[in-house]
Short mmCIF file of C-alpha atoms in Angstrom, two decimals:
data_model
loop_
_atom_site.label_atom_id
_atom_site.label_comp_id
_atom_site.label_asym_id
_atom_site.label_seq_id
_atom_site.Cartn_x
_atom_site.Cartn_y
_atom_site.Cartn_z
CA MET A 1 101.78 49.16 103.49
CA ALA A 2 101.34 52.93 103.70
CA GLY A 3 100.78 54.82 100.47
CA THR A 4 103.02 57.40 98.86
CA VAL A 5 102.19 61.09 99.04
CA ILE A 6 103.05 63.03 95.89
CA THR A 7 102.75 66.81 95.86
CA ILE A 8 102.45 68.59 92.51
CA THR A 9 103.70 72.16 92.68
CA SER A 10 105.26 74.85 90.50
CA GLY A 11 105.50 78.31 92.04
CA LYS A 12 104.07 79.99 88.97
CA GLY A 13 100.37 79.72 88.25
CA GLY A 14 98.84 78.42 85.07
CA VAL A 15 101.60 75.97 84.15
CA GLY A 16 99.44 72.87 84.61
CA LYS A 17 99.53 71.69 88.23
CA THR A 18 95.84 70.82 88.37
CA THR A 19 95.84 69.19 84.94
CA THR A 20 98.87 67.16 85.96
CA THR A 21 97.29 66.11 89.26
CA ALA A 22 94.11 64.98 87.55
CA ASN A 23 95.86 63.11 84.76
CA LEU A 24 98.49 61.47 86.93
CA GLY A 25 95.66 60.39 89.23
CA VAL A 26 93.73 58.90 86.34
CA ALA A 27 96.81 57.25 84.84
CA LEU A 28 97.77 55.61 88.15
CA ALA A 29 94.19 54.52 88.83
CA LYS A 30 94.00 52.98 85.34
CA ARG A 31 96.92 50.81 86.40
CA GLY A 32 94.85 49.55 89.31
CA LYS A 33 96.35 51.71 92.02
CA ARG A 34 94.07 53.23 94.64
CA VAL A 35 94.50 56.99 94.28
CA ALA A 36 93.22 59.95 96.29
CA CYS A 37 93.64 63.41 94.72
CA ILE A 38 93.51 66.32 97.15
CA ASP A 39 92.80 69.85 95.98
CA ALA A 40 94.88 72.03 98.34
CA ASP A 41 94.05 75.23 96.46
CA ILE A 42 91.52 76.40 99.03
CA GLY A 43 89.48 79.33 97.77
CA LEU A 44 90.32 78.67 94.12
CA ARG A 45 88.89 75.21 93.67
CA ASN A 46 89.65 73.70 90.24
CA LEU A 47 90.51 70.02 90.45
CA ASP A 48 86.83 69.05 90.69
CA VAL A 49 86.13 70.69 87.32
CA VAL A 50 89.10 69.11 85.59
CA LEU A 51 88.07 65.70 86.90
CA GLY A 52 84.42 66.37 86.06
CA LEU A 53 83.23 65.79 89.64
CA GLU A 54 82.05 69.30 90.49
CA ASN A 55 78.35 68.43 90.74
CA ARG A 56 78.94 65.79 93.41
CA ILE A 57 80.66 67.87 96.10
CA VAL A 58 78.95 67.75 99.48
CA TYR A 59 81.78 68.25 101.97
CA ASP A 60 85.25 69.68 101.40
CA ILE A 61 88.72 69.64 102.97
CA VAL A 62 87.92 72.42 105.44
CA ASP A 63 84.82 70.54 106.63
CA VAL A 64 87.05 67.54 107.33
CA VAL A 65 89.75 69.55 109.11
CA GLU A 66 87.20 71.40 111.23
CA GLY A 67 85.39 68.18 112.14
CA ARG A 68 82.08 68.78 110.35
CA ALA A 69 82.57 65.72 108.19
CA ARG A 70 84.53 62.50 108.23
CA ILE A 71 87.05 62.07 105.46
CA ARG A 72 85.05 59.12 104.04
CA GLN A 73 82.08 61.42 103.58
CA ALA A 74 84.05 64.13 101.84
CA LEU A 75 85.88 61.90 99.35
CA ILE A 76 84.16 61.68 95.96
CA ARG A 77 84.55 58.42 94.06
CA ASP A 78 85.03 58.69 90.29
CA LYS A 79 82.30 56.61 88.65
CA ARG A 80 84.41 56.00 85.53
CA LEU A 81 87.32 54.70 87.57
CA PRO A 82 86.43 53.39 91.03
CA GLU A 83 90.07 53.34 92.17
CA LEU A 84 90.14 57.14 91.92
CA GLN A 85 88.76 59.44 94.60
CA MET A 86 88.99 63.16 95.16
CA LEU A 87 88.92 65.44 98.20
CA PRO A 88 87.76 68.87 97.02
CA ALA A 89 88.98 72.24 98.30
CA ALA A 90 86.61 74.72 99.92
CA GLN A 91 85.68 77.54 97.60
CA THR A 92 84.42 79.95 100.25
CA ARG A 93 87.50 80.05 102.50
CA ASP A 94 91.18 80.82 102.01
CA LYS A 95 94.51 79.04 102.52
CA THR A 96 94.74 79.95 106.21
CA ALA A 97 91.70 77.74 106.95
CA VAL A 98 94.14 74.79 107.11
CA ASN A 99 97.63 74.56 108.61
CA PRO A 100 100.48 72.14 107.80
CA GLN A 101 99.89 70.01 110.93
CA GLN A 102 96.26 69.50 109.97
CA MET A 103 97.33 68.52 106.45
CA LEU A 104 99.78 65.99 107.90
CA ARG A 105 97.08 64.42 110.05
CA LEU A 106 94.56 64.34 107.22
CA VAL A 107 96.99 62.73 104.79
CA GLN A 108 98.12 60.23 107.42
CA ASP A 109 94.57 58.88 107.54
CA LEU A 110 94.44 58.53 103.77
CA LYS A 111 97.82 56.82 103.45
CA ASP A 112 96.46 53.66 105.05
CA GLU A 113 93.74 53.23 102.46
CA PHE A 114 95.35 54.47 99.26
CA ASP A 115 98.44 53.55 97.28
CA PHE A 116 98.91 57.15 96.22
CA VAL A 117 97.77 60.47 97.66
CA ILE A 118 98.31 63.23 95.09
CA ILE A 119 98.17 66.80 96.37
CA ASP A 120 97.45 69.65 93.96
CA SER A 121 99.38 72.61 95.39
CA PRO A 122 98.27 76.20 94.90
CA ALA A 123 100.57 78.62 93.07
CA GLY A 124 102.85 80.79 95.16
CA ILE A 125 105.37 80.22 97.94
CA GLU A 126 103.23 81.08 100.94
CA HIS A 127 100.91 79.31 103.35
CA GLY A 128 99.10 77.25 100.71
CA PHE A 129 102.36 75.92 99.28
CA ARG A 130 103.59 74.96 102.75
CA ASN A 131 100.32 73.13 103.46
CA ALA A 132 100.70 71.15 100.26
CA VAL A 133 104.37 70.24 100.73
CA ALA A 134 104.32 69.40 104.46
CA PRO A 135 102.98 65.82 104.03
CA ALA A 136 104.85 65.05 100.78
CA ASP A 137 106.99 61.94 100.33
CA ARG A 138 107.81 62.99 96.79
CA VAL A 139 107.53 66.36 95.11
CA LEU A 140 106.98 66.81 91.38
CA ILE A 141 107.65 70.28 89.98
CA VAL A 142 105.67 71.33 86.91
CA THR A 143 107.14 73.94 84.63
CA THR A 144 106.68 75.16 81.08
CA PRO A 145 109.64 75.97 78.81
CA GLU A 146 109.51 79.70 79.60
CA MET A 147 112.09 81.66 81.58
CA SER A 148 109.51 83.04 84.03
CA ALA A 149 108.16 79.59 84.89
CA VAL A 150 111.66 78.11 85.12
CA ARG A 151 112.80 80.82 87.50
CA ASP A 152 109.79 80.19 89.76
CA ALA A 153 110.45 76.45 89.59
CA ASP A 154 114.02 77.13 90.70
CA ARG A 155 112.76 79.10 93.68
CA ILE A 156 110.37 76.31 94.62
CA ILE A 157 113.10 73.66 94.35
CA GLY A 158 115.19 75.68 96.80
CA MET A 159 112.23 75.80 99.20
CA VAL A 160 111.50 72.09 98.85
CA GLU A 161 115.16 71.38 99.64
CA SER A 162 115.09 73.53 102.77
CA ALA A 163 111.90 71.71 103.85
CA GLU A 164 114.16 68.61 103.86
CA LYS A 165 112.15 66.72 101.29
CA PRO A 166 113.85 64.35 98.85
CA LYS A 167 115.10 66.03 95.71
CA PRO A 168 112.05 66.91 93.57
CA MET A 169 111.61 65.70 90.00
CA LEU A 170 110.53 67.71 86.99
CA ILE A 171 107.56 67.56 84.64
CA LEU A 172 108.10 69.75 81.59
CA ASN A 173 104.67 70.77 80.35
CA ARG A 174 103.39 72.28 77.10
CA LEU A 175 106.53 71.62 75.10
CA ARG A 176 106.22 72.51 71.41
CA PRO A 177 108.80 70.48 69.49
CA GLY A 178 108.50 72.64 66.36
CA MET A 179 109.33 75.80 68.27
CA VAL A 180 112.25 74.12 70.00
CA LYS A 181 113.57 73.00 66.62
CA ARG A 182 113.43 76.57 65.34
CA GLY A 183 115.23 77.79 68.45
CA ASP A 184 112.19 79.80 69.61
CA MET A 185 111.57 77.81 72.78
CA LEU A 186 113.76 76.56 75.59
CA ALA A 187 114.66 72.94 74.92
CA THR A 188 114.34 70.22 77.54
CA GLU A 189 118.12 70.20 78.00
CA ASP A 190 118.15 73.97 78.62
CA VAL A 191 115.57 73.67 81.39
CA LEU A 192 117.29 70.69 83.01
CA GLU A 193 120.63 72.45 82.81
CA ILE A 194 119.26 75.37 84.84
CA LEU A 195 117.23 73.42 87.39
CA ALA A 196 119.66 70.53 87.86
CA ILE A 197 117.01 67.99 88.90
CA ASP A 198 115.89 64.77 87.23
CA LEU A 199 113.15 64.68 84.63
CA ILE A 200 110.13 62.44 85.19
CA GLY A 201 108.09 63.43 82.16
CA ILE A 202 107.54 65.69 79.18
CA ILE A 203 104.01 66.67 78.14
CA PRO A 204 103.72 68.06 74.62
CA GLU A 205 101.39 70.95 73.90
CA ASP A 206 98.10 69.31 72.95
CA GLU A 207 94.79 70.98 72.12
CA ASN A 208 93.00 67.98 73.54
CA ILE A 209 93.93 69.23 77.02
CA ILE A 210 91.68 72.26 76.68
CA THR A 211 88.66 70.34 75.43
CA SER A 212 89.19 67.61 78.00
CA THR A 213 89.45 70.15 80.84
CA ASN A 214 86.24 71.83 79.73
CA ARG A 215 84.48 68.50 79.49
CA GLY A 216 85.85 67.20 82.79
CA GLN A 217 87.33 64.16 81.08
CA PRO A 218 91.13 64.12 81.65
CA VAL A 219 93.17 63.18 78.55
CA ALA A 220 94.75 60.30 80.43
CA PHE A 221 91.46 58.46 79.73
CA GLU A 222 92.14 58.72 75.98
CA ALA A 223 94.93 56.40 75.00
CA LYS A 224 95.16 58.01 71.58
CA THR A 225 96.20 61.53 72.53
CA GLN A 226 99.88 62.48 72.76
CA ALA A 227 99.38 64.15 76.12
CA GLY A 228 97.37 61.21 77.44
CA GLN A 229 100.14 58.80 76.52
CA ALA A 230 102.73 61.11 78.10
CA TYR A 231 100.81 61.05 81.41
CA GLY A 232 100.65 57.27 81.17
CA ARG A 233 104.44 57.19 80.90
CA ILE A 234 104.80 59.47 83.94
CA ALA A 235 102.59 57.09 85.92
CA ALA A 236 104.82 54.21 84.84
CA ARG A 237 107.94 56.09 86.00
CA VAL A 238 106.27 56.94 89.31
CA LEU A 239 105.82 53.18 89.74
CA GLY A 240 109.52 52.71 89.15
CA GLU A 241 109.38 51.45 85.56
CA ASN A 242 112.08 52.53 83.17
CA VAL A 243 110.25 54.08 80.22
CA PRO A 244 112.08 55.95 77.46
CA PHE A 245 111.22 59.60 76.92
CA GLY A 246 109.15 59.94 73.74
CA VAL A 247 110.03 62.00 70.71
CA PHE A 248 107.11 64.27 69.92
CA GLN A 249 105.73 65.53 66.63
CA ASP A 250 103.97 68.85 66.45
CA SER A 251 100.27 68.22 66.71
CA THR A 252 99.53 70.76 63.97
CA PRO A 253 97.77 68.87 61.20
CA VAL A 254 99.79 68.40 58.02
CA LEU A 255 97.28 70.39 55.99
CA ALA A 256 97.57 73.47 58.20
CA ARG A 257 101.34 73.35 57.96
CA LEU A 258 101.12 73.15 54.16
CA GLN A 259 98.74 76.10 54.06
CA LYS A 260 101.12 78.14 56.19
CA TRP A 261 103.95 77.24 53.87
CA PHE A 262 102.01 78.35 50.80
CA ARG A 263 101.22 81.68 52.40
CA ASN A 264 104.79 82.34 53.48
CA PRO A 265 107.15 79.92 51.79
CA ASN A 266 110.36 81.75 52.77
CA GLY A 267 109.83 82.94 56.32
CA GLY A 268 110.56 79.72 58.14
CA SER A 269 110.19 80.91 61.68
CA GLY A 270 107.63 83.65 61.09
CA ALA A 271 104.73 81.83 62.68
CA MET B 25 135.44 79.41 107.51
CA LYS B 26 136.23 82.69 109.23
CA LEU B 27 138.80 83.84 111.76
CA GLU B 28 138.52 82.63 115.35
CA SER B 29 137.73 86.15 116.47
CA ASP B 30 134.38 85.75 114.79
CA ALA B 31 131.97 84.99 117.62
CA LEU B 32 129.63 82.05 117.20
CA VAL B 33 126.81 83.98 118.78
CA THR B 34 126.61 87.74 119.25
CA VAL B 35 123.89 89.32 121.36
CA ARG B 36 123.39 93.04 121.04
CA GLY B 37 120.75 95.65 121.65
CA THR B 38 119.29 97.51 118.71
CA ARG B 39 116.67 100.19 118.33
CA GLU B 40 114.04 97.50 117.73
CA GLY B 41 115.04 95.31 120.68
CA VAL B 42 117.57 92.52 121.09
CA LEU B 43 119.34 91.02 118.10
CA ILE B 44 120.94 87.58 118.29
CA ALA B 45 123.39 87.19 115.41
CA LEU B 46 124.54 83.67 114.60
CA GLY B 47 128.06 83.23 113.23
CA ASP B 48 129.21 80.90 110.49
CA GLY B 49 130.60 78.04 112.55
CA ASP B 50 129.34 74.53 113.14
CA TRP B 51 125.61 74.48 113.85
CA ASN B 52 125.87 72.36 116.99
CA GLU B 53 128.60 74.59 118.40
CA ILE B 54 126.43 77.60 117.73
CA LEU B 55 123.49 76.03 119.54
CA ALA B 56 125.73 75.13 122.48
CA GLU B 57 127.11 78.66 122.63
CA LEU B 58 123.62 80.15 122.44
CA GLU B 59 122.48 77.84 125.23
CA ARG B 60 125.47 78.98 127.32
CA GLN B 61 124.62 82.64 126.76
CA LEU B 62 120.97 82.07 127.58
CA THR B 63 121.77 80.35 130.87
CA ARG B 64 124.03 83.12 132.15
CA PRO B 65 122.90 84.49 135.55
CA ASN B 66 121.41 87.75 134.31
CA ALA B 67 120.19 86.46 130.98
CA ALA B 68 116.60 85.94 132.05
CA ALA B 69 116.27 89.55 133.17
CA PHE B 70 118.00 90.79 130.05
CA PHE B 71 115.79 88.99 127.58
CA ARG B 72 112.51 89.36 129.44
CA GLY B 73 109.94 91.32 127.49
CA ALA B 74 112.39 92.28 124.79
CA GLN B 75 111.58 92.05 121.12
CA ILE B 76 114.01 89.39 119.91
CA SER B 77 115.16 88.94 116.36
CA ILE B 78 117.60 86.38 115.05
CA GLU B 79 120.03 87.05 112.26
CA THR B 80 121.18 83.85 110.62
CA GLY B 81 124.12 85.30 108.72
CA GLN B 82 125.21 83.40 105.63
CA ARG B 83 123.34 80.20 106.39
CA PHE B 84 119.95 79.08 105.22
CA LEU B 85 118.17 77.45 108.11
CA SER B 86 116.57 74.14 107.27
CA GLU B 87 113.21 73.39 108.85
CA SER B 88 114.75 71.19 111.53
CA GLU B 89 117.45 73.74 112.35
CA ARG B 90 114.77 76.37 112.66
CA ALA B 91 112.77 74.10 114.94
CA GLN B 92 115.85 73.37 117.10
CA LEU B 93 116.49 77.07 117.43
CA GLN B 94 112.92 77.84 118.34
CA ALA B 95 112.78 74.98 120.84
CA LEU B 96 115.97 76.18 122.52
CA LEU B 97 114.74 79.75 122.75
CA GLY B 98 111.29 78.62 123.84
CA ALA B 99 112.85 76.59 126.67
CA HIS B 100 114.26 79.87 127.98
CA GLY B 101 110.92 81.62 127.66
CA ILE B 102 111.84 83.58 124.56
CA ASN B 103 109.40 83.95 121.72
CA VAL B 104 111.08 84.86 118.50
CA GLY B 105 109.57 87.50 116.31
CA VAL B 106 111.82 87.30 113.29
CA VAL B 107 114.24 84.66 112.09
CA ALA B 108 115.87 86.11 109.02
CA PRO B 109 119.01 85.87 106.98
CA ALA B 110 121.30 88.85 107.56
CA ALA B 111 119.70 92.12 106.49
CA PRO B 112 116.67 90.87 104.60
CA GLN B 113 115.68 94.25 103.19
CA ALA B 114 115.32 94.83 99.47
CA PRO B 115 118.38 95.82 97.44
CA VAL B 116 119.31 99.47 97.81
CA ALA B 117 121.64 101.76 95.94
CA PRO B 118 125.20 100.37 96.03
CA GLN B 119 126.93 102.85 98.35
CA ALA B 120 124.14 102.88 100.91
CA ARG B 121 125.01 99.29 101.79
CA ALA B 122 128.49 100.09 103.00
CA GLU B 123 127.75 100.48 106.71
CA MET B 124 126.55 96.88 106.93
CA TYR B 125 130.14 95.77 106.65
CA THR B 126 132.15 96.71 109.67
CA ARG B 127 135.35 94.74 109.22
CA HIS B 128 138.19 95.49 106.90
CA ASN B 129 138.15 93.50 103.72
CA GLY B 130 141.68 92.13 104.07
CA ASP B 131 141.02 90.46 107.43
CA ILE B 132 138.23 88.23 106.35
CA GLN B 133 138.45 84.85 104.71
CA ALA B 134 136.43 83.90 101.71
CA LEU B 135 133.06 82.23 102.08
CA MET B 136 132.93 78.93 100.20
CA ILE B 137 129.58 77.76 98.93
CA ARG B 138 129.48 74.19 97.69
CA ARG B 139 126.13 74.08 95.97
CA THR B 140 123.97 75.81 93.42
CA LEU B 141 122.29 79.01 94.54
CA ARG B 142 118.67 78.97 93.45
CA SER B 143 116.26 81.76 92.74
CA GLY B 144 115.35 83.71 95.89
CA GLN B 145 118.43 82.63 97.85
CA ILE B 146 120.70 85.46 98.92
CA ILE B 147 124.26 85.40 100.21
CA LYS B 148 125.82 88.39 101.95
CA HIS B 149 129.39 88.28 103.09
CA SER B 150 131.91 90.80 104.32
CA GLY B 151 134.75 89.16 102.37
CA SER B 152 135.06 87.35 99.08
CA VAL B 153 132.65 84.64 97.99
CA VAL B 154 133.52 81.50 96.02
CA VAL B 155 130.74 79.32 94.63
CA TYR B 156 131.31 75.77 93.43
CA GLY B 157 128.09 75.46 91.48
CA ASP B 158 125.77 77.70 89.50
CA VAL B 159 124.22 80.98 90.56
CA ASN B 160 120.78 80.84 89.01
CA ASP B 161 118.61 83.64 87.75
CA GLY B 162 116.91 85.29 90.73
CA ALA B 163 119.68 84.43 93.24
CA GLU B 164 121.86 87.19 94.72
CA ILE B 165 125.38 87.45 96.07
CA ILE B 166 126.52 90.62 97.80
CA ALA B 167 130.16 90.57 98.85
CA ALA B 168 132.56 93.19 100.08
CA GLY B 169 135.35 91.41 98.18
CA ASP B 170 135.56 89.40 94.95
CA VAL B 171 133.03 86.89 93.71
CA LEU B 172 134.20 83.79 91.84
CA VAL B 173 131.71 81.31 90.44
CA PHE B 174 132.96 77.91 89.32
CA GLY B 175 129.83 77.34 87.32
CA LYS B 176 127.32 79.43 85.44
CA LEU B 177 126.54 82.89 86.75
CA ARG B 178 123.00 83.93 85.79
CA GLY B 179 121.98 85.76 88.96
CA LEU B 180 122.74 89.17 90.41
CA VAL B 181 126.19 89.74 91.88
CA HIS B 182 127.54 92.79 93.66
CA ALA B 183 131.27 92.59 94.31
CA GLY B 184 133.09 95.26 96.33
CA ALA B 185 129.75 96.21 97.86
CA GLN B 186 131.51 98.34 100.46
CA GLY B 187 132.59 100.65 97.68
CA ASP B 188 135.68 98.75 96.57
CA ASP B 189 136.03 99.38 92.83
CA SER B 190 139.01 97.04 92.58
CA ALA B 191 136.83 93.96 93.23
CA THR B 192 136.28 91.47 90.42
CA ILE B 193 133.59 89.02 89.38
CA GLY B 194 134.69 85.84 87.63
CA ALA B 195 132.68 82.90 86.34
CA LEU B 196 133.12 79.92 84.02
CA SER B 197 130.12 81.29 82.17
CA LEU B 198 129.21 84.91 82.82
CA THR B 199 125.66 85.71 81.69
CA PRO B 200 124.04 87.75 84.48
CA PRO B 201 121.31 90.31 83.80
CA GLN B 202 123.37 92.91 85.61
CA LEU B 203 126.78 93.29 87.24
CA ARG B 204 127.62 95.53 90.16
CA ILE B 205 131.15 96.32 91.26
CA GLY B 206 131.70 98.95 93.96
CA GLY B 207 129.56 101.90 92.98
CA HIS B 208 129.16 100.83 89.34
CA ILE B 209 126.28 99.05 87.70
CA ALA B 210 126.36 97.51 84.23
CA ALA B 211 123.39 95.97 82.48
CA SER B 212 124.06 93.05 80.18
CA PRO B 213 123.83 94.04 76.53
CA ASP B 214 120.88 92.18 75.02
CA ALA B 215 123.14 90.52 72.49
CA ARG B 216 124.88 88.56 75.27
CA GLY B 217 122.71 85.60 74.74
CA LYS B 218 123.25 81.92 74.65
CA LYS B 219 126.68 81.75 73.03
CA THR B 220 129.21 80.21 75.32
CA ARG B 221 132.40 82.16 75.49
CA GLY B 222 134.32 80.34 78.18
CA PRO B 223 135.48 81.76 81.51
CA GLU B 224 135.26 85.52 81.85
CA ILE B 225 136.06 88.08 84.48
CA ALA B 226 134.55 91.51 85.08
CA CYS B 227 136.33 94.47 86.63
CA VAL B 228 136.20 98.26 86.63
CA ARG B 229 138.43 100.08 84.11
CA ASN B 230 138.31 103.85 83.65
CA GLY B 231 135.08 104.10 85.59
CA ARG B 232 133.25 101.42 83.62
CA ILE B 233 132.63 97.73 84.16
CA VAL B 234 134.34 95.69 81.46
CA ILE B 235 134.23 91.95 80.81
CA GLU B 236 137.24 90.10 79.45
CA PRO B 237 138.32 86.50 78.96
CA TRP B 238 139.58 85.00 82.22
CA ARG B 239 143.16 83.91 81.76
CA VAL B 240 145.10 82.91 84.81
#
């Protein structure tokens, strides 16, 4: 049976596409699915670093498309998780090195051997985005609870619709429950109300993401972290399981919150 | 959606070359009409070597519609330079727009849009526009007549864009960053935040745009 192609995109940069791709890949692979992650951000290669595979790159996506390497040679197998493989982007070229037809052909080859092909889309609405979306069976939109990111997500949803893809689903990233409670951040309902698409996951703000990205060890490996668990739940929903959406606590340690309170006992929302 | 007099396909010469304007009718009828025009005896000579642009009017072409169009034109040896929604240029000062609209406001039926307009999508119409859905932040509607939104209006709307100050803008929830009616522009006061106030309608009174509860 042919695998499913999932494209992770957002419009705006820096909202967590690459982190999501890496962690969803890990979470699905941990459940025994064969997963290929493709970095489609040609010229701004990142996925290799987040997955901790940067020192093993020999060939990249442009080498495959231009016939210098076979796709088997370019794929890098994750030693921690043999079900997971990655196709890196080229760092020395730009988005125009690949066109949507070439992406379709490349992904078609992978679909036979993998259960899931996850494509990390570049930011923007131009050539790179079209490359990433062309082969998609499902599109997941990543956004943060900020107006600028939500507006860009809205634009992208419109473009995904006109590309005649199934209705995309939403991952709300970097949510800070404390700020939402104080009314300082858009709540999940606010974002869904604007974008009018279904939610597939909420990732709380978690400092572990930064350390894990720097170390090349995605949080989805750590079952204890809030963000890691959230990615696990997204993987379950991708597989069609019905998993309730978690209620998150702020990850600020209790002590720090007490200290803040002692310094400024009256100004509730001053932080 | 419009009067019968509205041609499905209009071909006209412009300074830049030949412009093919697609009307608002059924897509298959439009393709058939375009095919008919392209197969006319002198068509080949007329189109040869010309710079062709396509104006898609109020519709957004889907990928497959775009492909159909390009295949049809390609079959007649025409390479398309630009496929664009009507007048894709950036917003200009209100009055400067007027010449885009050539028909009288009263003769034109309203354009009905049965979906949510998302950021980056733009609707231009020479009559009134009615939206059953939301108009999101970053979307634009420019209409010579009134604009009614049966949903939340968060995008940019210009009613009476031909210079008609009697046009109105109504919405079940009216929270746009800016309103334009005729030659007037009003920025939303910052205080107009999240509070829901129910349906409201905006119009021009004594040279200023005012917003009031919408009671019918």
